[in-house]
């Protein structure tokens, strides 16, 4: 087997960036939001997510968990924007609301696990991202 063939068969872990947090609705109990993730597939072949779960912490407070159980195709050697719907309670938004009023963004910790399917089989990959994200 040539080196090019072996490279094509090797699975490289995708990377995830947290692009934005969109608040899509509010109610007396809390509301709904969308996590905008940018997933980069470094492989020379497309892969498909079968499940994405993200636990979001804002300003040091656990905000909630978002799950996407639909399949998303990640094109070879490119970025794909994935939007994951979630809900929140007012208990979790207090610190985030203060940061939004002050800065228009919030400090976050995002713990994400994705299951991907390739022609070589399935893989579960975990990520932890932290930083500051804009609210749109």
PDB file of C-alpha atoms in Angstrom:
ATOM      1  CA  UNK A   1       0.000   0.000   0.000  1.00  0.00           C
ATOM      2  CA  UNK A   2       1.287   3.463  -0.823  1.00  0.00           C
ATOM      3  CA  UNK A   3       1.617   6.278   1.733  1.00  0.00           C
ATOM      4  CA  UNK A   4      -1.181   8.200  -0.013  1.00  0.00           C
ATOM      5  CA  UNK A   5      -3.543   5.251   0.422  1.00  0.00           C
ATOM      6  CA  UNK A   6      -2.637   4.880   4.100  1.00  0.00           C
ATOM      7  CA  UNK A   7      -3.224   8.594   4.715  1.00  0.00           C
ATOM      8  CA  UNK A   8      -6.654   8.297   3.119  1.00  0.00           C
ATOM      9  CA  UNK A   9      -7.521   5.404   5.447  1.00  0.00           C
ATOM     10  CA  UNK A  10      -6.361   7.127   8.645  1.00  0.00           C
ATOM     11  CA  UNK A  11      -8.989   8.945  10.711  1.00  0.00           C
ATOM     12  CA  UNK A  12      -8.047  12.400  11.978  1.00  0.00           C
ATOM     13  CA  UNK A  13     -10.098  13.929  14.766  1.00  0.00           C
ATOM     14  CA  UNK A  14     -12.231  16.922  13.666  1.00  0.00           C
ATOM     15  CA  UNK A  15     -11.933  20.224  15.523  1.00  0.00           C
ATOM     16  CA  UNK A  16     -14.734  22.387  16.917  1.00  0.00           C
ATOM     17  CA  UNK A  17     -14.996  26.134  17.425  1.00  0.00           C
ATOM     18  CA  UNK A  18     -17.897  27.789  19.245  1.00  0.00           C
ATOM     19  CA  UNK A  19     -18.906  30.652  16.941  1.00  0.00           C
ATOM     20  CA  UNK A  20     -21.997  32.212  18.520  1.00  0.00           C
ATOM     21  CA  UNK A  21     -24.890  31.825  20.889  1.00  0.00           C
ATOM     22  CA  UNK A  22     -28.284  32.789  19.476  1.00  0.00           C
ATOM     23  CA  UNK A  23     -31.191  33.397  21.852  1.00  0.00           C
ATOM     24  CA  UNK A  24     -34.216  32.265  19.835  1.00  0.00           C
ATOM     25  CA  UNK A  25     -37.044  32.592  22.367  1.00  0.00           C
ATOM     26  CA  UNK A  26     -37.937  33.420  25.963  1.00  0.00           C
ATOM     27  CA  UNK A  27     -40.671  32.365  28.375  1.00  0.00           C
ATOM     28  CA  UNK A  28     -41.433  32.666  32.096  1.00  0.00           C
ATOM     29  CA  UNK A  29     -39.460  29.475  32.821  1.00  0.00           C
ATOM     30  CA  UNK A  30     -36.496  30.218  30.581  1.00  0.00           C
ATOM     31  CA  UNK A  31     -36.083  30.075  26.852  1.00  0.00           C
ATOM     32  CA  UNK A  32     -34.546  28.529  23.803  1.00  0.00           C
ATOM     33  CA  UNK A  33     -31.253  29.139  22.105  1.00  0.00           C
ATOM     34  CA  UNK A  34     -29.050  27.860  19.321  1.00  0.00           C
ATOM     35  CA  UNK A  35     -25.371  26.979  19.667  1.00  0.00           C
ATOM     36  CA  UNK A  36     -23.466  27.749  16.447  1.00  0.00           C
ATOM     37  CA  UNK A  37     -20.520  25.364  16.113  1.00  0.00           C
ATOM     38  CA  UNK A  38     -17.936  25.330  13.349  1.00  0.00           C
ATOM     39  CA  UNK A  39     -16.672  21.777  12.823  1.00  0.00           C
ATOM     40  CA  UNK A  40     -13.570  21.247  10.710  1.00  0.00           C
ATOM     41  CA  UNK A  41     -13.054  17.846   9.088  1.00  0.00           C
ATOM     42  CA  UNK A  42      -9.298  17.460   8.376  1.00  0.00           C
ATOM     43  CA  UNK A  43      -9.765  14.137   6.577  1.00  0.00           C
ATOM     44  CA  UNK A  44      -9.491  13.609   2.819  1.00  0.00           C
ATOM     45  CA  UNK A  45     -12.962  12.083   2.868  1.00  0.00           C
ATOM     46  CA  UNK A  46     -16.352  13.166   4.173  1.00  0.00           C
ATOM     47  CA  UNK A  47     -17.584  11.978   7.536  1.00  0.00           C
ATOM     48  CA  UNK A  48     -21.044  12.110   9.050  1.00  0.00           C
ATOM     49  CA  UNK A  49     -22.087  13.002  12.573  1.00  0.00           C
ATOM     50  CA  UNK A  50     -24.736  10.748  14.052  1.00  0.00           C
ATOM     51  CA  UNK A  51     -25.020  12.564  17.397  1.00  0.00           C
ATOM     52  CA  UNK A  52     -23.681  15.791  18.955  1.00  0.00           C
ATOM     53  CA  UNK A  53     -23.992  16.710  22.639  1.00  0.00           C
ATOM     54  CA  UNK A  54     -22.701  19.965  24.132  1.00  0.00           C
ATOM     55  CA  UNK A  55     -22.795  21.047  27.766  1.00  0.00           C
ATOM     56  CA  UNK A  56     -22.490  24.808  28.070  1.00  0.00           C
ATOM     57  CA  UNK A  57     -21.207  26.792  31.047  1.00  0.00           C
ATOM     58  CA  UNK A  58     -21.579  30.599  30.919  1.00  0.00           C
ATOM     59  CA  UNK A  59     -19.702  32.908  33.275  1.00  0.00           C
ATOM     60  CA  UNK A  60     -18.843  29.892  35.464  1.00  0.00           C
ATOM     61  CA  UNK A  61     -22.459  28.650  35.753  1.00  0.00           C
ATOM     62  CA  UNK A  62     -23.758  25.457  34.109  1.00  0.00           C
ATOM     63  CA  UNK A  63     -26.238  26.763  31.568  1.00  0.00           C
ATOM     64  CA  UNK A  64     -27.560  23.587  29.963  1.00  0.00           C
ATOM     65  CA  UNK A  65     -27.038  20.712  27.566  1.00  0.00           C
ATOM     66  CA  UNK A  66     -27.854  20.694  23.863  1.00  0.00           C
ATOM     67  CA  UNK A  67     -28.262  17.514  21.818  1.00  0.00           C
ATOM     68  CA  UNK A  68     -28.467  17.096  18.053  1.00  0.00           C
ATOM     69  CA  UNK A  69     -29.475  13.593  17.004  1.00  0.00           C
ATOM     70  CA  UNK A  70     -29.762  14.200  13.281  1.00  0.00           C
ATOM     71  CA  UNK A  71     -27.050  13.376  10.802  1.00  0.00           C
ATOM     72  CA  UNK A  72     -24.795  16.149   9.477  1.00  0.00           C
ATOM     73  CA  UNK A  73     -22.341  15.524   6.640  1.00  0.00           C
ATOM     74  CA  UNK A  74     -18.907  17.070   7.173  1.00  0.00           C
ATOM     75  CA  UNK A  75     -17.259  17.604   3.798  1.00  0.00           C
ATOM     76  CA  UNK A  76     -13.642  16.550   3.306  1.00  0.00           C
ATOM     77  CA  UNK A  77     -11.001  19.075   4.404  1.00  0.00           C
ATOM     78  CA  UNK A  78     -13.484  21.841   5.130  1.00  0.00           C
ATOM     79  CA  UNK A  79     -15.591  23.628   7.763  1.00  0.00           C
ATOM     80  CA  UNK A  80     -19.269  22.958   8.353  1.00  0.00           C
ATOM     81  CA  UNK A  81     -21.532  25.150  10.487  1.00  0.00           C
ATOM     82  CA  UNK A  82     -23.719  23.089  12.790  1.00  0.00           C
ATOM     83  CA  UNK A  83     -26.592  24.656  14.741  1.00  0.00           C
ATOM     84  CA  UNK A  84     -27.720  22.840  17.891  1.00  0.00           C
ATOM     85  CA  UNK A  85     -30.993  23.879  19.562  1.00  0.00           C
ATOM     86  CA  UNK A  86     -31.158  23.987  23.361  1.00  0.00           C
ATOM     87  CA  UNK A  87     -33.287  25.285  26.195  1.00  0.00           C
ATOM     88  CA  UNK A  88     -32.303  27.193  29.326  1.00  0.00           C
ATOM     89  CA  UNK A  89     -33.766  28.235  32.666  1.00  0.00           C
ATOM     90  CA  UNK A  90     -33.554  31.708  34.167  1.00  0.00           C
ATOM     91  CA  UNK A  91     -31.382  30.304  36.952  1.00  0.00           C
ATOM     92  CA  UNK A  92     -28.608  29.708  34.432  1.00  0.00           C
ATOM     93  CA  UNK A  93     -28.877  32.983  32.555  1.00  0.00           C
ATOM     94  CA  UNK A  94     -28.217  35.460  35.390  1.00  0.00           C
ATOM     95  CA  UNK A  95     -24.442  35.697  35.000  1.00  0.00           C
ATOM     96  CA  UNK A  96     -24.688  35.513  31.217  1.00  0.00           C
ATOM     97  CA  UNK A  97     -27.211  38.361  31.073  1.00  0.00           C
ATOM     98  CA  UNK A  98     -24.924  40.601  33.128  1.00  0.00           C
ATOM     99  CA  UNK A  99     -22.003  39.881  30.780  1.00  0.00           C
ATOM    100  CA  UNK A 100     -24.167  40.540  27.717  1.00  0.00           C
ATOM    101  CA  UNK A 101     -25.193  43.947  29.041  1.00  0.00           C
ATOM    102  CA  UNK A 102     -21.590  44.825  29.863  1.00  0.00           C
ATOM    103  CA  UNK A 103     -19.760  43.344  26.843  1.00  0.00           C
ATOM    104  CA  UNK A 104     -22.159  41.854  24.257  1.00  0.00           C
ATOM    105  CA  UNK A 105     -20.414  38.506  24.790  1.00  0.00           C
ATOM    106  CA  UNK A 106     -19.999  35.899  27.521  1.00  0.00           C
ATOM    107  CA  UNK A 107     -17.178  33.757  28.863  1.00  0.00           C
ATOM    108  CA  UNK A 108     -17.913  30.115  28.187  1.00  0.00           C
ATOM    109  CA  UNK A 109     -16.772  26.560  28.689  1.00  0.00           C
ATOM    110  CA  UNK A 110     -18.213  24.144  26.132  1.00  0.00           C
ATOM    111  CA  UNK A 111     -17.827  20.386  26.566  1.00  0.00           C
ATOM    112  CA  UNK A 112     -18.794  18.569  23.373  1.00  0.00           C
ATOM    113  CA  UNK A 113     -18.951  14.917  22.356  1.00  0.00           C
ATOM    114  CA  UNK A 114     -19.696  13.879  18.811  1.00  0.00           C
ATOM    115  CA  UNK A 115     -20.224  10.500  17.247  1.00  0.00           C
ATOM    116  CA  UNK A 116     -19.030  10.305  13.661  1.00  0.00           C
ATOM    117  CA  UNK A 117     -19.381   7.589  11.072  1.00  0.00           C
ATOM    118  CA  UNK A 118     -16.735   6.981   8.424  1.00  0.00           C
ATOM    119  CA  UNK A 119     -16.153   4.241   5.889  1.00  0.00           C
ATOM    120  CA  UNK A 120     -13.703   2.859   8.493  1.00  0.00           C
ATOM    121  CA  UNK A 121     -16.321   2.661  11.243  1.00  0.00           C
ATOM    122  CA  UNK A 122     -17.615   4.829  14.063  1.00  0.00           C
ATOM    123  CA  UNK A 123     -15.706   7.113  16.416  1.00  0.00           C
ATOM    124  CA  UNK A 124     -16.685   9.145  19.484  1.00  0.00           C
ATOM    125  CA  UNK A 125     -14.648  12.320  19.903  1.00  0.00           C
ATOM    126  CA  UNK A 126     -14.620  14.690  22.893  1.00  0.00           C
ATOM    127  CA  UNK A 127     -13.699  18.379  22.946  1.00  0.00           C
ATOM    128  CA  UNK A 128     -13.421  21.141  25.517  1.00  0.00           C
ATOM    129  CA  UNK A 129     -13.413  24.749  24.372  1.00  0.00           C
ATOM    130  CA  UNK A 130     -13.329  27.908  26.445  1.00  0.00           C
ATOM    131  CA  UNK A 131     -13.134  31.585  25.720  1.00  0.00           C
ATOM    132  CA  UNK A 132     -15.564  34.375  24.927  1.00  0.00           C
ATOM    133  CA  UNK A 133     -18.481  34.054  22.496  1.00  0.00           C
ATOM    134  CA  UNK A 134     -20.760  36.775  21.039  1.00  0.00           C
ATOM    135  CA  UNK A 135     -24.489  36.608  21.587  1.00  0.00           C
ATOM    136  CA  UNK A 136     -26.547  37.199  18.436  1.00  0.00           C
TER     137      UNK A 136
END
